[in-house]
Amino acid sequence: MCICATEFLKYKMEQIHQQIAETAETLSHDDLLQITKFSLTNLLQTDSLLSDLPSDIILEEIVALTAVEHGQSICIYISREDEPHLKVIVPQNATIRELKKAIARHFEIYQQRTANKVKISWKYIWRTYDLSFDSLILDDDNSCIGNYGVTNKVTLSFKKKRKNPKI
């Protein structure tokens, strides 16, 4: 490329940057947020690698997905009776307690996306239900999920706890 062409490209880039700066000064903060959101949504929908990501993805989810890609975390699906499966990402060496916290957090994100404002009492849920995998009850909160054979892309389900008869 000759010097004239390089200088011309630099000049054109400076003009474009100046036009963007002038346009940005005339827009409100809300307008810029809307434009940015629209641009990101468009980018996510048109890119073959990013098309399965939600348009309102948060940093926490990006970090978790990156950890799965690097083999540091695993993806677990939680089966709920009449609801769609919930995808939860936890470290490979997570405990049952950490898994339960991750389920609560992922469900909170799911509720925000679906604009559902129902309050869930996780204390009640964990008092009433256990997690189950291959007919094993994951009942020791301090135990590692690997001790129960839980690996990447397995499906866990909720199982109602049995009441202990009073003697």
PDB file of C-alpha atoms in Angstrom:
ATOM      1  CA  MET A   1       0.000   0.000   0.000  1.00  0.00           C
ATOM      2  CA  CYS A   2       1.403   3.407  -0.894  1.00  0.00           C
ATOM      3  CA  ILE A   3       1.768   6.301   1.508  1.00  0.00           C
ATOM      4  CA  CYS A   4      -1.024   8.224  -0.200  1.00  0.00           C
ATOM      5  CA  ALA A   5      -3.513   5.411   0.366  1.00  0.00           C
ATOM      6  CA  THR A   6      -2.415   5.035   4.000  1.00  0.00           C
ATOM      7  CA  GLU A   7      -2.798   8.764   4.613  1.00  0.00           C
ATOM      8  CA  PHE A   8      -6.207   8.713   2.945  1.00  0.00           C
ATOM      9  CA  LEU A   9      -7.373   5.809   5.161  1.00  0.00           C
ATOM     10  CA  LYS A  10      -6.128   7.609   8.287  1.00  0.00           C
ATOM     11  CA  TYR A  11      -7.965  10.758   7.204  1.00  0.00           C
ATOM     12  CA  LYS A  12     -11.195   8.812   6.566  1.00  0.00           C
ATOM     13  CA  MET A  13     -10.946   7.012   9.934  1.00  0.00           C
ATOM     14  CA  GLU A  14     -10.478  10.343  11.721  1.00  0.00           C
ATOM     15  CA  GLN A  15     -13.566  11.704   9.961  1.00  0.00           C
ATOM     16  CA  ILE A  16     -15.609   8.652  10.993  1.00  0.00           C
ATOM     17  CA  HIS A  17     -14.432   8.914  14.617  1.00  0.00           C
ATOM     18  CA  GLN A  18     -15.308  12.626  14.624  1.00  0.00           C
ATOM     19  CA  GLN A  19     -18.786  11.923  13.236  1.00  0.00           C
ATOM     20  CA  ILE A  20     -19.375   9.222  15.873  1.00  0.00           C
ATOM     21  CA  ALA A  21     -18.228  11.578  18.638  1.00  0.00           C
ATOM     22  CA  GLU A  22     -20.518  14.370  17.397  1.00  0.00           C
ATOM     23  CA  THR A  23     -23.469  11.973  17.152  1.00  0.00           C
ATOM     24  CA  ALA A  24     -22.792  10.537  20.613  1.00  0.00           C
ATOM     25  CA  GLU A  25     -22.830  14.034  22.124  1.00  0.00           C
ATOM     26  CA  THR A  26     -26.357  14.670  20.813  1.00  0.00           C
ATOM     27  CA  LEU A  27     -27.810  11.385  22.116  1.00  0.00           C
ATOM     28  CA  SER A  28     -29.078  10.849  25.633  1.00  0.00           C
ATOM     29  CA  HIS A  29     -27.757   8.125  27.912  1.00  0.00           C
ATOM     30  CA  ASP A  30     -30.950   6.097  27.397  1.00  0.00           C
ATOM     31  CA  ASP A  31     -30.595   6.398  23.615  1.00  0.00           C
ATOM     32  CA  LEU A  32     -27.013   5.123  23.779  1.00  0.00           C
ATOM     33  CA  LEU A  33     -28.094   2.209  26.004  1.00  0.00           C
ATOM     34  CA  GLN A  34     -30.848   1.302  23.562  1.00  0.00           C
ATOM     35  CA  ILE A  35     -28.492   1.459  20.569  1.00  0.00           C
ATOM     36  CA  THR A  36     -25.893  -0.637  22.398  1.00  0.00           C
ATOM     37  CA  LYS A  37     -28.454  -3.232  23.446  1.00  0.00           C
ATOM     38  CA  PHE A  38     -29.835  -3.445  19.916  1.00  0.00           C
ATOM     39  CA  SER A  39     -26.326  -3.806  18.457  1.00  0.00           C
ATOM     40  CA  LEU A  40     -25.360  -6.545  20.933  1.00  0.00           C
ATOM     41  CA  THR A  41     -28.615  -8.421  20.368  1.00  0.00           C
ATOM     42  CA  ASN A  42     -28.070  -8.247  16.615  1.00  0.00           C
ATOM     43  CA  LEU A  43     -24.469  -9.453  16.994  1.00  0.00           C
ATOM     44  CA  LEU A  44     -25.490 -12.370  19.237  1.00  0.00           C
ATOM     45  CA  GLN A  45     -28.272 -13.464  16.888  1.00  0.00           C
ATOM     46  CA  THR A  46     -26.196 -13.360  13.722  1.00  0.00           C
ATOM     47  CA  ASP A  47     -22.999 -14.984  15.012  1.00  0.00           C
ATOM     48  CA  SER A  48     -23.047 -18.780  14.740  1.00  0.00           C
ATOM     49  CA  LEU A  49     -20.961 -19.256  17.894  1.00  0.00           C
ATOM     50  CA  LEU A  50     -22.918 -16.794  20.023  1.00  0.00           C
ATOM     51  CA  SER A  51     -26.460 -17.391  18.783  1.00  0.00           C
ATOM     52  CA  ASP A  52     -27.432 -19.679  21.684  1.00  0.00           C
ATOM     53  CA  LEU A  53     -26.597 -17.006  24.300  1.00  0.00           C
ATOM     54  CA  PRO A  54     -29.381 -14.870  25.760  1.00  0.00           C
ATOM     55  CA  SER A  55     -29.399 -11.261  24.591  1.00  0.00           C
ATOM     56  CA  ASP A  56     -29.318 -10.010  28.187  1.00  0.00           C
ATOM     57  CA  ILE A  57     -26.402 -12.206  29.280  1.00  0.00           C
ATOM     58  CA  ILE A  58     -24.554 -11.008  32.367  1.00  0.00           C
ATOM     59  CA  LEU A  59     -20.855 -11.143  33.200  1.00  0.00           C
ATOM     60  CA  GLU A  60     -21.398 -13.921  35.761  1.00  0.00           C
ATOM     61  CA  GLU A  61     -22.796 -16.164  33.015  1.00  0.00           C
ATOM     62  CA  ILE A  62     -19.968 -15.351  30.620  1.00  0.00           C
ATOM     63  CA  VAL A  63     -17.382 -16.260  33.262  1.00  0.00           C
ATOM     64  CA  ALA A  64     -19.241 -19.527  34.024  1.00  0.00           C
ATOM     65  CA  LEU A  65     -19.501 -20.490  30.345  1.00  0.00           C
ATOM     66  CA  THR A  66     -15.815 -19.726  29.851  1.00  0.00           C
ATOM     67  CA  ALA A  67     -14.967 -21.973  32.817  1.00  0.00           C
ATOM     68  CA  VAL A  68     -16.976 -24.797  31.214  1.00  0.00           C
ATOM     69  CA  GLU A  69     -15.090 -24.348  27.942  1.00  0.00           C
ATOM     70  CA  HIS A  70     -11.774 -24.527  29.802  1.00  0.00           C
ATOM     71  CA  GLY A  71     -12.841 -27.670  31.660  1.00  0.00           C
ATOM     72  CA  GLN A  72     -12.872 -25.992  35.064  1.00  0.00           C
ATOM     73  CA  SER A  73     -16.631 -26.252  35.565  1.00  0.00           C
ATOM     74  CA  ILE A  74     -19.428 -28.595  34.541  1.00  0.00           C
ATOM     75  CA  CYS A  75     -22.939 -28.061  33.316  1.00  0.00           C
ATOM     76  CA  ILE A  76     -25.739 -29.816  35.197  1.00  0.00           C
ATOM     77  CA  TYR A  77     -29.392 -29.870  34.170  1.00  0.00           C
ATOM     78  CA  ILE A  78     -32.073 -29.721  36.842  1.00  0.00           C
ATOM     79  CA  SER A  79     -35.319 -31.447  35.916  1.00  0.00           C
ATOM     80  CA  ARG A  80     -38.452 -29.748  37.216  1.00  0.00           C
ATOM     81  CA  GLU A  81     -41.856 -31.396  36.880  1.00  0.00           C
ATOM     82  CA  ASP A  82     -43.826 -29.229  34.453  1.00  0.00           C
ATOM     83  CA  GLU A  83     -41.140 -26.642  33.821  1.00  0.00           C
ATOM     84  CA  PRO A  84     -38.219 -26.560  31.381  1.00  0.00           C
ATOM     85  CA  HIS A  85     -34.889 -27.930  32.567  1.00  0.00           C
ATOM     86  CA  LEU A  86     -32.689 -25.459  34.396  1.00  0.00           C
ATOM     87  CA  LYS A  87     -29.059 -25.314  33.258  1.00  0.00           C
ATOM     88  CA  VAL A  88     -26.666 -24.819  36.187  1.00  0.00           C
ATOM     89  CA  ILE A  89     -22.893 -24.373  35.976  1.00  0.00           C
ATOM     90  CA  VAL A  90     -20.726 -25.312  38.963  1.00  0.00           C
ATOM     91  CA  PRO A  91     -17.029 -26.046  39.523  1.00  0.00           C
ATOM     92  CA  GLN A  92     -16.078 -29.705  39.051  1.00  0.00           C
ATOM     93  CA  ASN A  93     -15.194 -30.092  42.721  1.00  0.00           C
ATOM     94  CA  ALA A  94     -18.311 -28.322  44.059  1.00  0.00           C
ATOM     95  CA  THR A  95     -20.095 -29.564  47.153  1.00  0.00           C
ATOM     96  CA  ILE A  96     -23.804 -30.291  47.317  1.00  0.00           C
ATOM     97  CA  ARG A  97     -24.225 -27.031  49.284  1.00  0.00           C
ATOM     98  CA  GLU A  98     -22.505 -25.057  46.502  1.00  0.00           C
ATOM     99  CA  LEU A  99     -24.673 -26.827  43.925  1.00  0.00           C
ATOM    100  CA  LYS A 100     -27.807 -25.816  45.840  1.00  0.00           C
ATOM    101  CA  LYS A 101     -26.639 -22.180  45.952  1.00  0.00           C
ATOM    102  CA  ALA A 102     -25.923 -22.287  42.218  1.00  0.00           C
ATOM    103  CA  ILE A 103     -29.399 -23.683  41.539  1.00  0.00           C
ATOM    104  CA  ALA A 104     -30.949 -20.835  43.524  1.00  0.00           C
ATOM    105  CA  ARG A 105     -28.835 -18.246  41.662  1.00  0.00           C
ATOM    106  CA  HIS A 106     -29.555 -19.667  38.204  1.00  0.00           C
ATOM    107  CA  PHE A 107     -33.259 -19.838  39.030  1.00  0.00           C
ATOM    108  CA  GLU A 108     -33.158 -16.191  40.126  1.00  0.00           C
ATOM    109  CA  ILE A 109     -31.611 -15.238  36.763  1.00  0.00           C
ATOM    110  CA  TYR A 110     -34.246 -17.362  34.973  1.00  0.00           C
ATOM    111  CA  GLN A 111     -37.039 -15.575  36.864  1.00  0.00           C
ATOM    112  CA  GLN A 112     -35.618 -12.164  35.964  1.00  0.00           C
ATOM    113  CA  ARG A 113     -35.567 -13.127  32.281  1.00  0.00           C
ATOM    114  CA  THR A 114     -39.149 -14.371  32.340  1.00  0.00           C
ATOM    115  CA  ALA A 115     -40.308 -11.386  34.452  1.00  0.00           C
ATOM    116  CA  ASN A 116     -41.626 -13.780  37.093  1.00  0.00           C
ATOM    117  CA  LYS A 117     -41.819 -12.150  40.516  1.00  0.00           C
ATOM    118  CA  VAL A 118     -42.782 -15.211  42.560  1.00  0.00           C
ATOM    119  CA  LYS A 119     -40.693 -15.424  45.728  1.00  0.00           C
ATOM    120  CA  ILE A 120     -39.139 -18.848  46.292  1.00  0.00           C
ATOM    121  CA  SER A 121     -38.293 -20.010  49.791  1.00  0.00           C
ATOM    122  CA  TRP A 122     -35.177 -22.075  49.223  1.00  0.00           C
ATOM    123  CA  LYS A 123     -35.116 -22.961  52.901  1.00  0.00           C
ATOM    124  CA  TYR A 124     -38.515 -24.630  52.409  1.00  0.00           C
ATOM    125  CA  ILE A 125     -37.432 -26.285  49.142  1.00  0.00           C
ATOM    126  CA  TRP A 126     -34.340 -27.894  50.681  1.00  0.00           C
ATOM    127  CA  ARG A 127     -36.303 -28.937  53.788  1.00  0.00           C
ATOM    128  CA  THR A 128     -38.928 -30.614  51.602  1.00  0.00           C
ATOM    129  CA  TYR A 129     -36.915 -31.932  48.635  1.00  0.00           C
ATOM    130  CA  ASP A 130     -33.593 -33.611  47.977  1.00  0.00           C
ATOM    131  CA  LEU A 131     -31.668 -33.699  44.738  1.00  0.00           C
ATOM    132  CA  SER A 132     -31.564 -37.091  43.088  1.00  0.00           C
ATOM    133  CA  PHE A 133     -29.207 -38.598  40.507  1.00  0.00           C
ATOM    134  CA  ASP A 134     -29.530 -42.170  39.215  1.00  0.00           C
ATOM    135  CA  SER A 135     -31.757 -43.047  42.190  1.00  0.00           C
ATOM    136  CA  LEU A 136     -29.088 -41.725  44.581  1.00  0.00           C
ATOM    137  CA  ILE A 137     -30.160 -39.030  47.015  1.00  0.00           C
ATOM    138  CA  LEU A 138     -27.626 -36.200  47.271  1.00  0.00           C
ATOM    139  CA  ASP A 139     -28.220 -35.599  50.966  1.00  0.00           C
ATOM    140  CA  ASP A 140     -24.817 -34.701  52.446  1.00  0.00           C
ATOM    141  CA  ASP A 141     -24.346 -30.951  51.870  1.00  0.00           C
ATOM    142  CA  ASN A 142     -20.629 -31.160  52.649  1.00  0.00           C
ATOM    143  CA  SER A 143     -19.941 -33.982  50.199  1.00  0.00           C
ATOM    144  CA  CYS A 144     -18.449 -33.347  46.761  1.00  0.00           C
ATOM    145  CA  ILE A 145     -20.816 -33.858  43.808  1.00  0.00           C
ATOM    146  CA  GLY A 146     -18.236 -36.187  42.257  1.00  0.00           C
ATOM    147  CA  ASN A 147     -18.754 -38.623  45.158  1.00  0.00           C
ATOM    148  CA  TYR A 148     -22.250 -39.258  43.807  1.00  0.00           C
ATOM    149  CA  GLY A 149     -21.051 -39.724  40.218  1.00  0.00           C
ATOM    150  CA  VAL A 150     -22.313 -36.327  39.047  1.00  0.00           C
ATOM    151  CA  THR A 151     -20.377 -35.296  35.935  1.00  0.00           C
ATOM    152  CA  ASN A 152     -20.799 -32.893  33.034  1.00  0.00           C
ATOM    153  CA  LYS A 153     -24.224 -32.757  31.324  1.00  0.00           C
ATOM    154  CA  VAL A 154     -26.070 -35.022  33.759  1.00  0.00           C
ATOM    155  CA  THR A 155     -29.649 -34.396  34.818  1.00  0.00           C
ATOM    156  CA  LEU A 156     -30.637 -34.155  38.455  1.00  0.00           C
ATOM    157  CA  SER A 157     -34.184 -34.102  39.724  1.00  0.00           C
ATOM    158  CA  PHE A 158     -36.030 -33.057  42.831  1.00  0.00           C
ATOM    159  CA  LYS A 159     -37.281 -35.886  45.003  1.00  0.00           C
ATOM    160  CA  LYS A 160     -39.607 -35.348  47.914  1.00  0.00           C
ATOM    161  CA  LYS A 161     -38.003 -36.241  51.249  1.00  0.00           C
ATOM    162  CA  ARG A 162     -39.466 -39.102  53.207  1.00  0.00           C
ATOM    163  CA  LYS A 163     -40.842 -38.245  56.574  1.00  0.00           C
ATOM    164  CA  ASN A 164     -39.199 -40.086  59.421  1.00  0.00           C
ATOM    165  CA  PRO A 165     -41.873 -41.710  61.593  1.00  0.00           C
ATOM    166  CA  LYS A 166     -41.867 -40.416  65.144  1.00  0.00           C
ATOM    167  CA  ILE A 167     -41.303 -43.068  67.743  1.00  0.00           C
TER     168      ILE A 167
END
